[in-house]
XYZ file of C-alpha atoms in Angstrom:
306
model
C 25.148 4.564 -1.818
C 26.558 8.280 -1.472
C 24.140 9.430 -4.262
C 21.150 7.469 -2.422
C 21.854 8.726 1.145
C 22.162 12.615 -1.190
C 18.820 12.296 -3.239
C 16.957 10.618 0.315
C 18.295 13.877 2.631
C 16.744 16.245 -0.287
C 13.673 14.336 -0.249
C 13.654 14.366 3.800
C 13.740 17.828 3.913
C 11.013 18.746 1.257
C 8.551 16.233 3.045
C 9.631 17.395 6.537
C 8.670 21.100 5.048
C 5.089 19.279 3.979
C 4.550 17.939 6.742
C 4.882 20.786 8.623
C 3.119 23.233 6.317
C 0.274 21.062 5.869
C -0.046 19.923 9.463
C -0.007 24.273 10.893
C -2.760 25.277 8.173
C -4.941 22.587 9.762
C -4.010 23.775 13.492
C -4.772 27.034 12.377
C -7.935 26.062 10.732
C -9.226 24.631 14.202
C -12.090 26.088 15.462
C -10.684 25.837 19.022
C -8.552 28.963 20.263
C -5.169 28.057 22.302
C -5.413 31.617 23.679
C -8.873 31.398 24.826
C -7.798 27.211 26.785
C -4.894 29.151 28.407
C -6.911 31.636 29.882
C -9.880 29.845 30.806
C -13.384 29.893 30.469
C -13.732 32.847 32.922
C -10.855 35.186 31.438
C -12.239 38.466 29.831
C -12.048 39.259 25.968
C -9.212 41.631 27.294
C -7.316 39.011 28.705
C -7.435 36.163 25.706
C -6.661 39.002 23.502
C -3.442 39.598 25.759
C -2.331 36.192 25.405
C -2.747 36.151 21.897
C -1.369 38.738 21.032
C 2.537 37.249 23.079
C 2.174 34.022 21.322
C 1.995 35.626 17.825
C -1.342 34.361 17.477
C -2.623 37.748 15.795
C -0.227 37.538 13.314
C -1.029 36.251 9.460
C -0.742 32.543 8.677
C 2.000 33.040 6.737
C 4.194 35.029 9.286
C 3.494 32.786 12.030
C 4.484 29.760 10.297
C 7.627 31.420 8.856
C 8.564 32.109 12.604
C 8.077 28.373 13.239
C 9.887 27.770 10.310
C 13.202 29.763 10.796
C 13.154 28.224 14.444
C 12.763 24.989 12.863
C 16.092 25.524 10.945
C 17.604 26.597 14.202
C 16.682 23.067 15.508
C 14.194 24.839 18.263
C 10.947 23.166 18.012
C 8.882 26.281 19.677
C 7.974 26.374 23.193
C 4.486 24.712 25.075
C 1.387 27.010 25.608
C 0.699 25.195 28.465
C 3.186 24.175 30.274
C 5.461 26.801 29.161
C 8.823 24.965 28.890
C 10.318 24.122 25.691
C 8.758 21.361 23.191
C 12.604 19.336 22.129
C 12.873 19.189 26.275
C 9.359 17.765 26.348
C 9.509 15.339 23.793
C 13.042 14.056 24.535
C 11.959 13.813 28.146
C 8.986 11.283 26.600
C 10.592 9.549 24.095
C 12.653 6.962 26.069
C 9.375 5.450 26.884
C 8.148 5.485 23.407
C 10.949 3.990 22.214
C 10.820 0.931 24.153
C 7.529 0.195 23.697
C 8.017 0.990 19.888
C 10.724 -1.906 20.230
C 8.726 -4.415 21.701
C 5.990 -4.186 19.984
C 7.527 -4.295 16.576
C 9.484 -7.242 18.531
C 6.178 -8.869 19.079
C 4.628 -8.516 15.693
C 7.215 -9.937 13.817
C 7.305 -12.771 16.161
C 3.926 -13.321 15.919
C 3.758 -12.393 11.978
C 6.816 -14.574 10.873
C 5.551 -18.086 13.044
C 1.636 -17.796 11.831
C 2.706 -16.395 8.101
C 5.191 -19.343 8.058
C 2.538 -21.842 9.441
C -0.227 -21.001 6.848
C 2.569 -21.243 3.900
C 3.136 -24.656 5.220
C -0.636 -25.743 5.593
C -1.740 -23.840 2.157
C -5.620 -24.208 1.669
C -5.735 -26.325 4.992
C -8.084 -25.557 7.551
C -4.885 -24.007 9.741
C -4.152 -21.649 6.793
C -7.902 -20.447 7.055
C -7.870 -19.662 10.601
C -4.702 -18.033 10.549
C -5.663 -16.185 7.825
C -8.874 -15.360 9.289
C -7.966 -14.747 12.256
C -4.825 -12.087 10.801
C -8.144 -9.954 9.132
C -9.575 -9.920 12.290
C -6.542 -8.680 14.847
C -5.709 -6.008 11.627
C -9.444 -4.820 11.977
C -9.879 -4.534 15.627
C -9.825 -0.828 17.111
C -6.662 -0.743 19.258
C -8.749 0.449 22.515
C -11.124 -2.383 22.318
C -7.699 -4.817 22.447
C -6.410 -2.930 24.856
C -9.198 -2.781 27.454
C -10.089 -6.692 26.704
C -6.352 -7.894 27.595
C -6.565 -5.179 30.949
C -10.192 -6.703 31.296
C -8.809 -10.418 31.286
C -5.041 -10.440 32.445
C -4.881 -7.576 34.848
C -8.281 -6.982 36.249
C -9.727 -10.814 36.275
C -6.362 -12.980 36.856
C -3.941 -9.739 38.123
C -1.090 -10.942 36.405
C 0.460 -7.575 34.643
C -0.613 -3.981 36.689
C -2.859 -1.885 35.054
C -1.234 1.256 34.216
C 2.241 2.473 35.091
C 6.344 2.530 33.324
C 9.115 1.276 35.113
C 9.672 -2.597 34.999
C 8.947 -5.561 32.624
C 5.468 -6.335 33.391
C 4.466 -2.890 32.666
C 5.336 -2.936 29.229
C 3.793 -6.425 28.588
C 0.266 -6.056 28.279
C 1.038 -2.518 25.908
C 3.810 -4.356 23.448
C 1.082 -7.592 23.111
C -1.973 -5.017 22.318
C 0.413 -3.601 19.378
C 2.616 -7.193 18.682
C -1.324 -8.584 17.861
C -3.172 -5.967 15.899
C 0.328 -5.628 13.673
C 1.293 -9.407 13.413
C -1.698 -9.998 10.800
C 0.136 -7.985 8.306
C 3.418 -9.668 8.862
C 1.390 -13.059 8.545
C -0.286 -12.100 5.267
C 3.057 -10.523 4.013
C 5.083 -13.518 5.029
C 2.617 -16.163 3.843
C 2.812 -14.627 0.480
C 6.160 -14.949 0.333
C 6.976 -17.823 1.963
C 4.097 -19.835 -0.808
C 6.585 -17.778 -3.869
C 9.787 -18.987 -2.776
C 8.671 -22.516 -1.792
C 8.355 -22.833 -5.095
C 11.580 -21.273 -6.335
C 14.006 -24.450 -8.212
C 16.497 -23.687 -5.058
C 14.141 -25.133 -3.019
C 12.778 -28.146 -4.663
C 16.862 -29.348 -4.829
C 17.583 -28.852 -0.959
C 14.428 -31.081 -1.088
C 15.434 -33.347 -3.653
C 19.038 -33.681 -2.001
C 17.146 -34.860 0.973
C 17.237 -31.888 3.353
C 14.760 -32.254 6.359
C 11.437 -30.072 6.130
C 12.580 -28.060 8.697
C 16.548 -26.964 7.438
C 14.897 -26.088 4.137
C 12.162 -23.731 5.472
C 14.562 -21.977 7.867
C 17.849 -21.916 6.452
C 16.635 -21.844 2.106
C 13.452 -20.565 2.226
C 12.932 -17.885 5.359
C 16.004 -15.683 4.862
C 14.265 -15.164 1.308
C 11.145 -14.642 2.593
C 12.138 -11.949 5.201
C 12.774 -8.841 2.358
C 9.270 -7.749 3.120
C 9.476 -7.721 6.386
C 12.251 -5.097 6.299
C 10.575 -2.663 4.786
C 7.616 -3.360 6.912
C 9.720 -2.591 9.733
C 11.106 0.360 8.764
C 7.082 1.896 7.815
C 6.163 0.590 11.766
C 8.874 2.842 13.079
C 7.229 5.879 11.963
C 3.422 4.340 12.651
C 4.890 3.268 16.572
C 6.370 6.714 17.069
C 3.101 9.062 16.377
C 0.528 5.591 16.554
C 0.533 4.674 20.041
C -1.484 7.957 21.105
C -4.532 5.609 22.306
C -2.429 2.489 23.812
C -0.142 5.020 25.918
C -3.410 6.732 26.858
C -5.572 3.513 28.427
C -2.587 2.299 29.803
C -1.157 5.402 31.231
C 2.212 5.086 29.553
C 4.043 8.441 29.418
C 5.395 8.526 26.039
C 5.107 10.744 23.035
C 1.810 9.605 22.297
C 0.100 10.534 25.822
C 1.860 13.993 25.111
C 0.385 14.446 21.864
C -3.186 13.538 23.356
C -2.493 15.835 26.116
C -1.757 18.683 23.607
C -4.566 18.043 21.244
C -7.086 18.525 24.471
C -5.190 21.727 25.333
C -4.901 22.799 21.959
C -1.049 23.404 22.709
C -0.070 23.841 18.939
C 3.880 24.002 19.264
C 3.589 20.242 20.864
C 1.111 18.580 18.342
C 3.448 20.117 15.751
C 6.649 18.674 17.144
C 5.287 15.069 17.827
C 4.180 15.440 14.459
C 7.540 16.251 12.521
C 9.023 13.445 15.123
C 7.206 10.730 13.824
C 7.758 12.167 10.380
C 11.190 11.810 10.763
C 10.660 8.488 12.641
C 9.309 7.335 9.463
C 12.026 8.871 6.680
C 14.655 7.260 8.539
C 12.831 4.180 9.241
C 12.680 3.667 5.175
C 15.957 5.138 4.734
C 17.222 2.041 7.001
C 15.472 -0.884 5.241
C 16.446 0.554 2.050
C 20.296 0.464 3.366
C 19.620 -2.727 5.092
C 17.854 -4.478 1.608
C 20.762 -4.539 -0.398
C 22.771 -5.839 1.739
C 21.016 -8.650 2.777
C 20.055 -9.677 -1.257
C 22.438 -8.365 -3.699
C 19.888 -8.635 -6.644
C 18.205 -5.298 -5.170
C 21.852 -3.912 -4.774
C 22.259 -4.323 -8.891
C 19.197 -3.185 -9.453
C-alpha cells in the first residue's frame, strides 16, 4: 500500500505539472487580453500597457509560467486580476458550496443508477430493460442546461415547489443535485446492469438460489455487493467531473460555487482564477481515483492479490 500511495504522489505531481503547463499555454494563446478587460474599453494604449506590464504580462511564456510555477510550490495559487484578492481565499471561500452539491448529486446518481441498472438486470430483454436502457442514453445525452431550465420550467416556475436560484437551505440544492443525479444515473444504470447480468450468473448465485433463498436476499445481499466494484471507481472519476463540471448548473441556478467562479473568470479573462479552479478539479480527480483504488481492495480481496 506504502509503495502505491509512493508511485500515485509521483504520478500526482507530474500530471498536476501537465495540467498546469498545458492549461497556461492555452490562456496565453487566447486572443482576449486580461490587461486590456481590466482597463476597459475606454483606457488608452498607455494605460493597458501599464497594467500589463505589473501583472508580468510582458514577460516571455516561459518566465511567466515559471513565476506561477515557483508560487505554485509555495502553495500560493496567484492573485485575481479582477477582484484583486488572492485566488486559494477565493476558491476556498466557494468550495463549501461545491462540495455539497458535488455530494448530492453523486448521492442522487447512484441512487438513481444502482435501482434502474438493478431493475433492467432483473427484466433482461423485457420491455422494462428497453426503456430503462433507453431512457439511460437519453438523460447521458441531454445538454445539462436544457435539464436544468426544463425542471426550473416545471417544478419552480409552473408548480413553485423548489425557488429558483439561491444557497442556503434544502430546497435550494434540490432541483441542482436532481439536474446532475439524472444526466449521471444513466451511466451507473448501464455500468450496473452489466454487472449485475455477469454475476447473476456466477455458480455463487445459482446455490443461494438453489438453497432456496428469496429473489430478493440473493440480489441484495449475493449479488449487489459484487456488482458495486464499478461503481467505486465511477465515483471516484465524478469527484473530479463535479468539482470543475458544474460550471453551467451553478450558473442557471445561481449557485455560488467553484463553477460560477470559473465562468465568472473565463468572461473576465482573470487567468490566475481559471488556472486555480483548474488544478482544483485536477486534484479533485487524482484523489478521487486514489480513493477507489484504496477503497477496491478492501472491499474484494481478489483486486488486493492482484
Amino acid at each position: 500500500m506504502l509503495q502505491l500511495l509512493a508511485k500515485r504522489l509521483v504520478q500526482s505531481v507530474l500530471i498536476l505539472f501537465g495540467v498546469s503547463a498545458i492549461t497556461f499555454v492555452l490562456l496565453y494563446a487566447l486572443p482576449a487580453d486580461p490587461a486590456r478587460m481590466i482597463a476597459g474599453r475606454s483606457a488608452t494604449a498607455k494605460t493597458v500597457e501599464n497594467i500589463r506590464h505589473e501583472l508580468g504580462l510582458d514577460k516571455p511564456l516561459v518566465v511567466q509560467f515559471g513565476h506561477y510555477v515557483g508560487g505554485l510550490v509555495q502553495g500560493d495559487l496567484g492573485r485575481s486580476y479582477a477582484q484583486k484578492t488572492e485566488v486559494s481565499t477565493l476558491i476556498a471561500a466557494r468550495l463549501p458550496a461545491t462540495l455539497t452539491l458535488m455530494a448530492a448529486g453523486i448521492a442522487l446518481e447512484v441512487l438513481f443508477g444502482m435501482v434502474l441498472g438493478v431493475t433492467a438486470a432483473l427484466y433482461r430483454g423485457k420491455l422494462a430493460d428497453r426503456v430503462i436502457m433507453m431512457s439511460s442514453f437519453v438523460g447521458v445525452s441531454a445538454p445539462q442546461f436544457v435539464v436544468a431550465l426544463l425542471l426550473l420550467y416545471v417544478f419552480a416556475a409552473t408548480l413553485g415547489w423548489f425557488p429558483m436560484s439561491g444557497y442556503g437551505t434544502a430546497a435550494h440544492v434540490i432541483l441542482p443535485a436532481a439536474t446532475l443525479g439524472l444526466l449521471g444515473a444513466g451511466w451507473y444504470a448501464r455500468m450496473v446492469r452489466s454487472a449485475m447480468i455477469d454475476v447473476l450468473n456466477q455458480d455463487y448465485v445459482r446455490t443461494a438460489r438453489a438453497k432456496g433463498l428469496s429473489r430478493a436476499r440473493v440480489v441484495l445481499r449475493h449479488a449487489l455487493p459484487n456488482a458495486t466494484l464499478p461503481i467505486i471507481a465511477m465515483i471516484g472519476i465524478d469527484i473530479g467531473q463535479f468539482m470543475g463540471g458544474v460550471v453551467v448548473v451553478e450558473a442557471v441556478y445561481g449557485w455560488p460555487g467553484i463553477g460560477q467562479l470559473a465562468w465568472q473568470a473565463i468572461q473576465q479573462v482573470d487567468i490566475p482564477i481559471i488556472m486555480g479552479v483548474t488544478l482544483t478539479s485536477a486534484l479533485a480527480i487524482i484523489l478521487g481515483n486514489l480513493l477507489a483504488d484504496i477503497i477496491a481492495p478492501a472491499i474484494d480481496p481478489r483486486i488486493r492479490s492482484h
